[in-house]
């Protein structure tokens, strides 16, 4: 079965072709996974501008499709080799930015209609979760996973703790009340003039500081860490960094106007280290508490922020220290941030939902919830 996965929920245009061979256990092969990034477009604004994102998706989606099909050596329409034809079109229909989602959904519907292919709508959060079942290589069997699972999905738009009883059965047990963890990385990076996206920039700075020093002089809050629930809040952390930066900038500017550019590079790295650590502390503690309460057999860490190597490392360390006998699954780096392959993988697990009427009924839904 050849599945075309289309992802346009935020600022990455992702198109992928995967092959699933149904043997005793399904074998997945990622034949292509093209991602056109819009970093340059959004960088001057320090965050994603929805209408600009939609404009870029519109420009990039067709070239991405052509490249993804070519790399996979696959066609949309009939060829003499049926094994080389796309069998199913899968598209993210939510949650996400509505102008961005609309481009992907309408493009996918037009493809499905034109080439008479079945189509299926995929929940973006579910796709992030199932990406964690992938192997490191492009050809893999789904990793053995024991249920129930506690999945932490941390991205630019979402921070959710999800109880997964089985694939397709989800319960959100906690989520952010304001900014997502990735958004916090992006906003802190913006106020420190580190560019967009903030996550990788903050992580690089934090690493620099950690390689030279050990104990930070700064103490930022760990929001909601001792609340007896699984919700998060990251907007106060960003504000705490802002106040600290203003104080430090005044101190270092003496007679000049206080400016962030007056801050010494070591101070900026230290701030990044402390902000990153504050986010990591909250994410890990809440996830491990949830895993204990729900007697999870597996913890999944997924979404763009899962690409943070310090977060991955500290998760494993904490689980070891707590003697948790829980498996830990993280997607390979290439499947952490938004991409079409995770949409195609999720489509395989949802294949029973394929209906001939799908292309008429699928609608972009910015606030789509897992259930
Ligand atoms: O999943 P994703 O690609 O898009 C959404 O669904 O939102 O996540 C993007 C987010 C951005 O906020 C970005 O700063 C963050 O993931 N991110 C990271 C890292 N790489 C990407 N955050 C922390 N450390 C990283 N290495
Ligand atoms: Zn995402």
mmCIF file of C-alpha atoms and ligand atoms in Angstrom:
data_model
loop_
_atom_site.group_PDB
_atom_site.id
_atom_site.type_symbol
_atom_site.label_atom_id
_atom_site.label_comp_id
_atom_site.label_asym_id
_atom_site.label_seq_id
_atom_site.Cartn_x
_atom_site.Cartn_y
_atom_site.Cartn_z
ATOM 1 C CA UNK A 1 0.000 0.000 0.000
ATOM 2 C CA UNK A 2 1.434 3.396 -1.003
ATOM 3 C CA UNK A 3 0.283 6.344 1.105
ATOM 4 C CA UNK A 4 0.799 10.004 0.268
ATOM 5 C CA UNK A 5 0.965 12.124 3.453
ATOM 6 C CA UNK A 6 0.320 15.884 3.266
ATOM 7 C CA UNK A 7 1.058 18.246 6.172
ATOM 8 C CA UNK A 8 0.435 22.003 6.174
ATOM 9 C CA UNK A 9 -0.908 22.746 9.665
ATOM 10 C CA UNK A 10 1.644 25.408 10.551
ATOM 11 C CA UNK A 11 4.681 26.685 8.661
ATOM 12 C CA UNK A 12 6.182 23.518 7.145
ATOM 13 C CA UNK A 13 4.915 22.136 3.857
ATOM 14 C CA UNK A 14 5.516 18.412 4.220
ATOM 15 C CA UNK A 15 4.784 15.746 1.628
ATOM 16 C CA UNK A 16 5.838 12.137 1.906
ATOM 17 C CA UNK A 17 5.267 8.801 0.248
ATOM 18 C CA UNK A 18 5.445 5.696 2.410
ATOM 19 C CA UNK A 19 5.005 2.033 1.525
ATOM 20 C CA UNK A 20 3.391 -0.334 4.004
ATOM 21 C CA UNK A 21 3.835 -4.011 3.208
ATOM 22 C CA UNK A 22 1.421 -6.176 5.093
ATOM 23 C CA UNK A 23 3.371 -9.217 6.172
ATOM 24 C CA UNK A 24 2.980 -10.911 9.570
ATOM 25 C CA UNK A 25 3.645 -7.482 10.985
ATOM 26 C CA UNK A 26 3.382 -4.396 8.760
ATOM 27 C CA UNK A 27 6.697 -3.140 7.398
ATOM 28 C CA UNK A 28 6.905 0.601 6.783
ATOM 29 C CA UNK A 29 9.245 2.233 4.305
ATOM 30 C CA UNK A 30 9.586 5.995 3.978
ATOM 31 C CA UNK A 31 10.227 6.427 0.255
ATOM 32 C CA UNK A 32 10.361 10.225 0.387
ATOM 33 C CA UNK A 33 9.769 12.867 3.043
ATOM 34 C CA UNK A 34 10.024 16.370 1.588
ATOM 35 C CA UNK A 35 9.729 19.343 3.937
ATOM 36 C CA UNK A 36 9.788 22.905 2.647
ATOM 37 C CA UNK A 37 10.559 25.163 5.574
ATOM 38 C CA UNK A 38 9.335 28.759 5.826
ATOM 39 C CA UNK A 39 11.894 29.822 8.422
ATOM 40 C CA UNK A 40 13.207 32.703 6.275
ATOM 41 C CA UNK A 41 9.682 34.098 5.780
ATOM 42 C CA UNK A 42 8.763 34.116 9.480
ATOM 43 C CA UNK A 43 12.181 34.827 11.038
ATOM 44 C CA UNK A 44 11.842 38.658 10.852
ATOM 45 C CA UNK A 45 8.617 38.371 12.907
ATOM 46 C CA UNK A 46 9.992 35.926 15.522
ATOM 47 C CA UNK A 47 6.977 33.646 15.018
ATOM 48 C CA UNK A 48 4.611 32.279 12.391
ATOM 49 C CA UNK A 49 2.407 34.802 10.558
ATOM 50 C CA UNK A 50 -0.660 32.737 9.510
ATOM 51 C CA UNK A 51 -1.472 34.482 6.242
ATOM 52 C CA UNK A 52 2.143 34.480 5.101
ATOM 53 C CA UNK A 53 2.303 30.775 5.983
ATOM 54 C CA UNK A 54 -0.718 30.063 3.774
ATOM 55 C CA UNK A 55 0.802 32.055 0.891
ATOM 56 C CA UNK A 56 4.028 30.030 1.156
ATOM 57 C CA UNK A 57 2.170 26.699 1.350
ATOM 58 C CA UNK A 58 0.292 27.622 -1.810
ATOM 59 C CA UNK A 59 3.571 28.378 -3.574
ATOM 60 C CA UNK A 60 5.407 25.295 -2.319
ATOM 61 C CA UNK A 61 2.852 22.528 -2.188
ATOM 62 C CA UNK A 62 2.935 21.505 -5.835
ATOM 63 C CA UNK A 63 6.746 21.499 -6.170
ATOM 64 C CA UNK A 64 6.889 19.479 -2.927
ATOM 65 C CA UNK A 65 4.432 16.945 -4.339
ATOM 66 C CA UNK A 66 6.453 16.607 -7.558
ATOM 67 C CA UNK A 67 9.687 16.076 -5.625
ATOM 68 C CA UNK A 68 8.115 13.622 -3.179
ATOM 69 C CA UNK A 69 6.665 11.522 -6.026
ATOM 70 C CA UNK A 70 9.885 11.651 -8.012
ATOM 71 C CA UNK A 71 12.091 10.673 -5.075
ATOM 72 C CA UNK A 72 9.765 7.785 -4.289
ATOM 73 C CA UNK A 73 9.562 6.814 -7.973
ATOM 74 C CA UNK A 74 5.783 6.776 -7.684
ATOM 75 C CA UNK A 75 2.951 8.333 -9.686
ATOM 76 C CA UNK A 76 -0.496 9.623 -8.773
ATOM 77 C CA UNK A 77 -2.134 8.307 -11.922
ATOM 78 C CA UNK A 78 -2.233 4.917 -13.520
ATOM 79 C CA UNK A 79 0.999 3.375 -14.654
ATOM 80 C CA UNK A 80 1.556 -0.098 -16.000
ATOM 81 C CA UNK A 81 3.001 -0.994 -12.609
ATOM 82 C CA UNK A 82 0.176 -0.857 -10.061
ATOM 83 C CA UNK A 83 2.773 -1.128 -7.270
ATOM 84 C CA UNK A 84 3.961 2.353 -8.267
ATOM 85 C CA UNK A 85 0.642 4.162 -7.848
ATOM 86 C CA UNK A 86 -0.446 6.075 -4.773
ATOM 87 C CA UNK A 87 -3.268 4.118 -3.104
ATOM 88 C CA UNK A 88 -4.366 6.606 -0.456
ATOM 89 C CA UNK A 89 -4.114 10.367 0.113
ATOM 90 C CA UNK A 90 -3.786 11.422 3.776
ATOM 91 C CA UNK A 91 -3.942 15.022 4.936
ATOM 92 C CA UNK A 92 -3.777 16.879 8.256
ATOM 93 C CA UNK A 93 -7.160 18.501 8.867
ATOM 94 C CA UNK A 94 -6.428 19.914 12.346
ATOM 95 C CA UNK A 95 -5.517 21.231 14.789
ATOM 96 C CA UNK A 96 -3.466 24.108 13.407
ATOM 97 C CA UNK A 97 -3.653 27.489 11.720
ATOM 98 C CA UNK A 98 -6.788 27.667 9.627
ATOM 99 C CA UNK A 99 -5.239 29.471 6.596
ATOM 100 C CA UNK A 100 -2.479 26.837 6.493
ATOM 101 C CA UNK A 101 -4.780 23.850 7.011
ATOM 102 C CA UNK A 102 -7.099 25.025 4.233
ATOM 103 C CA UNK A 103 -4.313 24.899 1.654
ATOM 104 C CA UNK A 104 -3.377 21.294 2.484
ATOM 105 C CA UNK A 105 -6.944 20.037 2.818
ATOM 106 C CA UNK A 106 -8.136 21.601 -0.443
ATOM 107 C CA UNK A 107 -5.043 20.474 -2.331
ATOM 108 C CA UNK A 108 -5.445 16.902 -1.038
ATOM 109 C CA UNK A 109 -9.149 16.860 -1.916
ATOM 110 C CA UNK A 110 -8.436 18.082 -5.433
ATOM 111 C CA UNK A 111 -5.790 15.371 -5.886
ATOM 112 C CA UNK A 112 -8.099 12.659 -4.558
ATOM 113 C CA UNK A 113 -10.925 13.819 -6.815
ATOM 114 C CA UNK A 114 -8.786 14.176 -9.920
ATOM 115 C CA UNK A 115 -7.041 10.810 -9.551
ATOM 116 C CA UNK A 116 -10.001 8.979 -7.986
ATOM 117 C CA UNK A 117 -8.060 8.029 -4.873
ATOM 118 C CA UNK A 118 -9.472 7.472 -1.404
ATOM 119 C CA UNK A 119 -8.664 10.237 1.052
ATOM 120 C CA UNK A 120 -8.437 10.371 4.831
ATOM 121 C CA UNK A 121 -8.159 13.284 7.268
ATOM 122 C CA UNK A 122 -5.550 12.968 10.021
ATOM 123 C CA UNK A 123 -5.316 14.610 13.445
ATOM 124 C CA UNK A 124 -1.907 16.315 13.637
ATOM 125 C CA UNK A 125 -1.410 15.438 17.325
ATOM 126 C CA UNK A 126 -2.139 11.757 16.723
ATOM 127 C CA UNK A 127 0.419 11.829 13.896
ATOM 128 C CA UNK A 128 3.083 13.253 16.256
ATOM 129 C CA UNK A 129 2.304 10.433 18.719
ATOM 130 C CA UNK A 130 2.419 7.552 16.234
ATOM 131 C CA UNK A 131 5.679 8.909 14.750
ATOM 132 C CA UNK A 132 7.263 7.587 17.957
ATOM 133 C CA UNK A 133 6.577 4.006 16.807
ATOM 134 C CA UNK A 134 8.946 4.483 13.838
ATOM 135 C CA UNK A 135 12.444 3.068 13.710
ATOM 136 C CA UNK A 136 15.628 5.036 13.095
ATOM 137 C CA UNK A 137 16.006 3.719 9.512
ATOM 138 C CA UNK A 138 13.721 4.551 6.620
ATOM 139 C CA UNK A 139 12.493 0.908 6.599
ATOM 140 C CA UNK A 140 11.125 -0.330 9.883
ATOM 141 C CA UNK A 141 8.635 -2.474 11.725
ATOM 142 C CA UNK A 142 6.491 -0.616 14.243
ATOM 143 C CA UNK A 143 8.264 -0.671 17.601
ATOM 144 C CA UNK A 144 6.713 -2.999 20.100
ATOM 145 C CA UNK A 145 4.827 -0.834 22.513
ATOM 146 C CA UNK A 146 2.996 -1.688 25.637
ATOM 147 C CA UNK A 147 -0.194 0.105 26.665
ATOM 148 C CA UNK A 148 -1.332 2.219 28.394
ATOM 149 C CA UNK A 149 0.942 4.952 27.119
ATOM 150 C CA UNK A 150 1.401 8.461 28.470
ATOM 151 C CA UNK A 151 2.326 10.690 25.536
ATOM 152 C CA UNK A 152 3.748 14.173 25.999
ATOM 153 C CA UNK A 153 3.203 16.153 22.791
ATOM 154 C CA UNK A 154 5.251 19.323 22.846
ATOM 155 C CA UNK A 155 5.392 21.563 19.802
ATOM 156 C CA UNK A 156 5.107 25.182 18.743
ATOM 157 C CA UNK A 157 1.329 25.077 18.960
ATOM 158 C CA UNK A 158 0.611 22.377 21.561
ATOM 159 C CA UNK A 159 1.599 21.019 24.939
ATOM 160 C CA UNK A 160 -0.585 18.093 25.871
ATOM 161 C CA UNK A 161 -0.359 15.023 28.074
ATOM 162 C CA UNK A 162 -2.358 12.238 26.499
ATOM 163 C CA UNK A 163 -3.389 8.884 27.921
ATOM 164 C CA UNK A 164 -3.285 6.374 25.069
ATOM 165 C CA UNK A 165 -5.158 3.170 25.937
ATOM 166 C CA UNK A 166 -4.564 1.856 22.425
ATOM 167 C CA UNK A 167 -3.913 3.449 19.044
ATOM 168 C CA UNK A 168 -7.097 5.382 18.287
ATOM 169 C CA UNK A 169 -8.199 5.704 21.933
ATOM 170 C CA UNK A 170 -6.973 8.981 23.419
ATOM 171 C CA UNK A 171 -7.748 11.051 26.482
ATOM 172 C CA UNK A 172 -6.166 14.448 27.056
ATOM 173 C CA UNK A 173 -5.321 14.499 30.777
ATOM 174 C CA UNK A 174 -3.583 17.875 30.788
ATOM 175 C CA UNK A 175 -2.547 20.700 28.502
ATOM 176 C CA UNK A 176 -1.186 24.211 28.470
ATOM 177 C CA UNK A 177 -3.472 26.955 29.654
ATOM 178 C CA UNK A 178 -1.657 29.569 27.575
ATOM 179 C CA UNK A 179 1.568 29.273 25.541
ATOM 180 C CA UNK A 180 2.900 25.963 24.261
ATOM 181 C CA UNK A 181 6.396 24.860 25.317
ATOM 182 C CA UNK A 182 7.764 25.405 21.789
ATOM 183 C CA UNK A 183 6.135 28.842 21.708
ATOM 184 C CA UNK A 184 7.946 29.672 24.957
ATOM 185 C CA UNK A 185 11.272 28.644 23.375
ATOM 186 C CA UNK A 186 10.425 30.827 20.359
ATOM 187 C CA UNK A 187 9.389 33.871 22.434
ATOM 188 C CA UNK A 188 12.411 33.706 24.741
ATOM 189 C CA UNK A 189 14.668 33.433 21.684
ATOM 190 C CA UNK A 190 12.914 36.423 20.134
ATOM 191 C CA UNK A 191 13.493 38.625 23.146
ATOM 192 C CA UNK A 192 17.142 37.557 23.279
ATOM 193 C CA UNK A 193 17.541 38.312 19.554
ATOM 194 C CA UNK A 194 18.408 34.713 18.761
ATOM 195 C CA UNK A 195 16.139 34.352 15.729
ATOM 196 C CA UNK A 196 13.422 31.903 14.758
ATOM 197 C CA UNK A 197 12.776 29.038 15.403
ATOM 198 C CA UNK A 198 13.818 29.546 18.993
ATOM 199 C CA UNK A 199 14.101 25.932 20.177
ATOM 200 C CA UNK A 200 17.282 24.950 18.332
ATOM 201 C CA UNK A 201 18.857 28.405 19.038
ATOM 202 C CA UNK A 202 18.157 28.243 22.795
ATOM 203 C CA UNK A 203 19.378 24.668 22.938
ATOM 204 C CA UNK A 204 22.687 25.618 21.218
ATOM 205 C CA UNK A 205 23.229 28.545 23.625
ATOM 206 C CA UNK A 206 22.369 26.385 26.655
ATOM 207 C CA UNK A 207 24.863 23.766 25.499
ATOM 208 C CA UNK A 208 27.595 26.425 25.178
ATOM 209 C CA UNK A 209 26.990 27.551 28.750
ATOM 210 C CA UNK A 210 26.834 24.022 30.139
ATOM 211 C CA UNK A 211 30.176 23.142 28.578
ATOM 212 C CA UNK A 212 31.875 25.892 30.646
ATOM 213 C CA UNK A 213 29.837 26.328 33.826
ATOM 214 C CA UNK A 214 27.672 24.262 36.129
ATOM 215 C CA UNK A 215 25.487 26.216 38.579
ATOM 216 C CA UNK A 216 23.391 29.050 37.187
ATOM 217 C CA UNK A 217 23.076 32.363 39.058
ATOM 218 C CA UNK A 218 19.593 32.817 37.683
ATOM 219 C CA UNK A 219 16.513 31.176 39.127
ATOM 220 C CA UNK A 220 13.449 31.271 36.898
ATOM 221 C CA UNK A 221 10.049 29.962 38.023
ATOM 222 C CA UNK A 222 8.925 26.407 37.192
ATOM 223 C CA UNK A 223 5.263 27.285 36.422
ATOM 224 C CA UNK A 224 2.574 25.007 37.890
ATOM 225 C CA UNK A 225 5.157 22.396 38.855
ATOM 226 C CA UNK A 226 3.547 21.664 42.225
ATOM 227 C CA UNK A 227 -0.082 21.910 41.049
ATOM 228 C CA UNK A 228 -1.853 18.601 41.502
ATOM 229 C CA UNK A 229 -2.965 18.376 37.884
ATOM 230 C CA UNK A 230 -1.377 17.812 34.485
ATOM 231 C CA UNK A 231 -1.856 21.293 33.068
ATOM 232 C CA UNK A 232 0.970 23.604 32.058
ATOM 233 C CA UNK A 233 1.497 27.331 31.740
ATOM 234 C CA UNK A 234 4.463 28.875 29.971
ATOM 235 C CA UNK A 235 3.509 32.499 29.339
ATOM 236 C CA UNK A 236 4.683 33.593 32.816
ATOM 237 C CA UNK A 237 8.079 32.047 32.222
ATOM 238 C CA UNK A 238 8.557 34.162 29.119
ATOM 239 C CA UNK A 239 7.578 37.274 31.133
ATOM 240 C CA UNK A 240 10.003 36.309 33.938
ATOM 241 C CA UNK A 241 12.800 36.105 31.348
ATOM 242 C CA UNK A 242 11.751 39.510 30.005
ATOM 243 C CA UNK A 243 11.951 41.164 33.465
ATOM 244 C CA UNK A 244 15.306 39.545 34.130
ATOM 245 C CA UNK A 245 16.659 40.658 30.760
ATOM 246 C CA UNK A 246 15.487 44.230 31.392
ATOM 247 C CA UNK A 247 17.165 44.270 34.809
ATOM 248 C CA UNK A 248 20.399 42.846 33.428
ATOM 249 C CA UNK A 249 20.364 45.159 30.412
ATOM 250 C CA UNK A 250 19.994 48.224 32.668
ATOM 251 C CA UNK A 251 22.846 47.022 34.868
ATOM 252 C CA UNK A 252 25.197 46.417 31.956
ATOM 253 C CA UNK A 253 24.328 49.577 30.012
ATOM 254 C CA UNK A 254 25.449 52.037 32.763
ATOM 255 C CA UNK A 255 24.920 55.445 31.157
ATOM 256 C CA UNK A 256 23.722 54.127 27.799
ATOM 257 C CA UNK A 257 20.159 53.207 26.952
ATOM 258 C CA UNK A 258 19.498 49.650 28.245
ATOM 259 C CA UNK A 259 19.697 47.250 25.335
ATOM 260 C CA UNK A 260 19.753 43.475 25.062
ATOM 261 C CA UNK A 261 22.745 43.775 22.743
ATOM 262 C CA UNK A 262 24.677 45.129 25.745
ATOM 263 C CA UNK A 263 24.357 41.775 27.494
ATOM 264 C CA UNK A 264 27.505 39.702 27.542
ATOM 265 C CA UNK A 265 27.302 36.537 25.423
ATOM 266 C CA UNK A 266 27.851 34.367 28.525
ATOM 267 C CA UNK A 267 24.862 35.955 30.231
ATOM 268 C CA UNK A 268 22.668 35.261 27.209
ATOM 269 C CA UNK A 269 23.798 31.611 27.175
ATOM 270 C CA UNK A 270 23.184 31.327 30.910
ATOM 271 C CA UNK A 271 19.667 32.749 30.513
ATOM 272 C CA UNK A 272 18.991 30.219 27.744
ATOM 273 C CA UNK A 273 20.267 27.405 29.921
ATOM 274 C CA UNK A 274 18.053 28.401 32.832
ATOM 275 C CA UNK A 275 14.949 28.968 30.659
ATOM 276 C CA UNK A 276 15.432 25.615 28.931
ATOM 277 C CA UNK A 277 15.954 23.885 32.296
ATOM 278 C CA UNK A 278 12.781 25.454 33.716
ATOM 279 C CA UNK A 279 10.769 24.095 30.763
ATOM 280 C CA UNK A 280 12.443 20.669 31.006
ATOM 281 C CA UNK A 281 11.829 20.383 34.779
ATOM 282 C CA UNK A 282 8.100 21.004 34.421
ATOM 283 C CA UNK A 283 7.627 18.738 31.392
ATOM 284 C CA UNK A 284 9.491 15.803 32.925
ATOM 285 C CA UNK A 285 7.977 15.978 36.401
ATOM 286 C CA UNK A 286 4.387 16.206 35.184
ATOM 287 C CA UNK A 287 4.854 13.392 32.648
ATOM 288 C CA UNK A 288 6.455 11.056 35.180
ATOM 289 C CA UNK A 289 3.727 11.778 37.741
ATOM 290 C CA UNK A 290 1.100 10.992 35.091
ATOM 291 C CA UNK A 291 2.909 7.784 34.111
ATOM 292 C CA UNK A 292 2.881 6.689 37.759
ATOM 293 C CA UNK A 293 -0.767 7.566 38.346
ATOM 294 C CA UNK A 294 -1.989 5.833 35.186
ATOM 295 C CA UNK A 295 0.476 2.927 35.527
ATOM 296 C CA UNK A 296 1.769 3.598 32.053
ATOM 297 C CA UNK A 297 3.904 0.915 30.467
ATOM 298 C CA UNK A 298 5.342 3.354 27.921
ATOM 299 C CA UNK A 299 6.116 7.073 27.860
ATOM 300 C CA UNK A 300 6.178 8.805 24.478
ATOM 301 C CA UNK A 301 7.849 12.168 23.955
ATOM 302 C CA UNK A 302 6.791 13.716 20.629
ATOM 303 C CA UNK A 303 6.410 16.982 18.677
ATOM 304 C CA UNK A 304 8.989 19.547 17.588
ATOM 305 C CA UNK A 305 10.344 20.150 21.109
ATOM 306 C CA UNK A 306 11.142 16.412 21.350
ATOM 307 C CA UNK A 307 14.075 17.257 19.056
ATOM 308 C CA UNK A 308 15.696 18.876 22.116
ATOM 309 C CA UNK A 309 18.523 16.516 23.035
ATOM 310 C CA UNK A 310 18.820 17.790 26.625
ATOM 311 C CA UNK A 311 15.116 17.062 27.178
ATOM 312 C CA UNK A 312 15.537 13.521 25.792
ATOM 313 C CA UNK A 313 18.642 12.920 27.907
ATOM 314 C CA UNK A 314 17.140 14.215 31.144
ATOM 315 C CA UNK A 315 13.935 12.233 30.597
ATOM 316 C CA UNK A 316 15.902 8.996 30.397
ATOM 317 C CA UNK A 317 18.023 9.912 33.404
ATOM 318 C CA UNK A 318 15.022 10.796 35.561
ATOM 319 C CA UNK A 319 13.226 7.587 34.616
ATOM 320 C CA UNK A 320 16.328 5.627 35.579
ATOM 321 C CA UNK A 321 16.709 7.488 38.879
ATOM 322 C CA UNK A 322 13.048 6.894 39.707
ATOM 323 C CA UNK A 323 13.506 3.208 38.793
ATOM 324 C CA UNK A 324 10.513 3.420 36.456
ATOM 325 C CA UNK A 325 10.044 0.213 34.508
ATOM 326 C CA UNK A 326 8.389 2.162 31.730
ATOM 327 C CA UNK A 327 9.593 2.077 28.114
ATOM 328 C CA UNK A 328 10.540 5.417 26.588
ATOM 329 C CA UNK A 329 9.849 6.142 22.920
ATOM 330 C CA UNK A 330 10.874 9.241 20.975
ATOM 331 C CA UNK A 331 10.548 9.639 17.182
ATOM 332 C CA UNK A 332 13.762 9.795 15.163
ATOM 333 C CA UNK A 333 14.953 13.427 14.863
ATOM 334 C CA UNK A 334 13.665 13.755 11.271
ATOM 335 C CA UNK A 335 10.125 12.854 12.405
ATOM 336 C CA UNK A 336 9.954 15.152 15.464
ATOM 337 C CA UNK A 337 9.169 18.415 13.715
ATOM 338 C CA UNK A 338 6.270 18.606 11.258
ATOM 339 C CA UNK A 339 6.514 16.311 8.241
ATOM 340 C CA UNK A 340 4.320 14.364 5.822
ATOM 341 C CA UNK A 341 5.632 10.880 6.787
ATOM 342 C CA UNK A 342 3.992 11.006 10.217
ATOM 343 C CA UNK A 343 0.675 11.845 8.526
ATOM 344 C CA UNK A 344 1.039 8.864 6.194
ATOM 345 C CA UNK A 345 1.971 6.565 9.114
ATOM 346 C CA UNK A 346 -1.072 7.749 11.082
ATOM 347 C CA UNK A 347 -3.221 7.096 7.989
ATOM 348 C CA UNK A 348 -2.228 3.437 8.025
ATOM 349 C CA UNK A 349 -3.490 3.107 11.611
ATOM 350 C CA UNK A 350 -6.723 4.875 10.635
ATOM 351 C CA UNK A 351 -7.293 2.946 7.404
ATOM 352 C CA UNK A 352 -10.627 1.583 8.675
ATOM 353 C CA UNK A 353 -11.980 5.140 8.551
ATOM 354 C CA UNK A 354 -11.581 5.377 4.779
ATOM 355 C CA UNK A 355 -14.963 6.118 3.214
ATOM 356 C CA UNK A 356 -15.811 7.090 -0.354
ATOM 357 C CA UNK A 357 -17.573 10.200 0.947
ATOM 358 C CA UNK A 358 -14.455 11.442 2.800
ATOM 359 C CA UNK A 359 -13.416 13.870 0.102
ATOM 360 C CA UNK A 360 -16.723 15.695 0.521
ATOM 361 C CA UNK A 361 -16.832 15.632 4.339
ATOM 362 C CA UNK A 362 -13.249 16.396 5.415
ATOM 363 C CA UNK A 363 -13.104 19.972 6.697
ATOM 364 C CA UNK A 364 -10.150 21.874 8.141
ATOM 365 C CA UNK A 365 -10.672 22.239 11.898
ATOM 366 C CA UNK A 366 -8.289 24.591 13.719
ATOM 367 C CA UNK A 367 -9.422 23.329 17.144
ATOM 368 C CA UNK A 368 -9.664 19.613 16.431
ATOM 369 C CA UNK A 369 -9.297 17.580 19.662
ATOM 370 C CA UNK A 370 -8.031 14.062 20.203
ATOM 371 C CA UNK A 371 -10.669 11.670 21.484
HETATM 372 O O1 LIG B 1 5.926 20.099 15.809
HETATM 373 P P1 LIG B 1 6.448 21.361 15.218
HETATM 374 O O2 LIG B 1 7.343 21.261 14.023
HETATM 375 O O3 LIG B 1 5.282 22.337 14.818
HETATM 376 C C1 LIG B 1 4.079 22.457 15.502
HETATM 377 O O4 LIG B 1 3.244 21.521 15.407
HETATM 378 O O5 LIG B 1 3.948 23.478 16.220
HETATM 379 O O6 LIG B 1 7.192 22.155 16.404
HETATM 380 C C2 LIG B 1 7.863 23.351 16.186
HETATM 381 C C3 LIG B 1 8.399 23.829 17.517
HETATM 382 C C4 LIG B 1 8.979 25.245 17.478
HETATM 383 O O7 LIG B 1 8.422 25.992 18.529
HETATM 384 C C5 LIG B 1 10.472 25.020 17.685
HETATM 385 O O8 LIG B 1 11.104 26.097 18.379
HETATM 386 C C6 LIG B 1 10.475 23.765 18.513
HETATM 387 O O9 LIG B 1 9.452 22.962 17.964
HETATM 388 N N1 LIG B 1 11.772 23.053 18.413
HETATM 389 C C7 LIG B 1 12.585 22.878 19.465
HETATM 390 C C8 LIG B 1 13.749 22.240 18.961
HETATM 391 N N2 LIG B 1 13.585 22.038 17.620
HETATM 392 C C9 LIG B 1 12.358 22.556 17.309
HETATM 393 N N3 LIG B 1 12.448 23.222 20.758
HETATM 394 C C10 LIG B 1 13.461 22.926 21.593
HETATM 395 N N4 LIG B 1 14.615 22.350 21.185
HETATM 396 C C11 LIG B 1 14.798 21.977 19.898
HETATM 397 N N5 LIG B 1 15.927 21.389 19.513
HETATM 398 ZN ZN1 LIG B 2 3.462 19.659 14.918
#
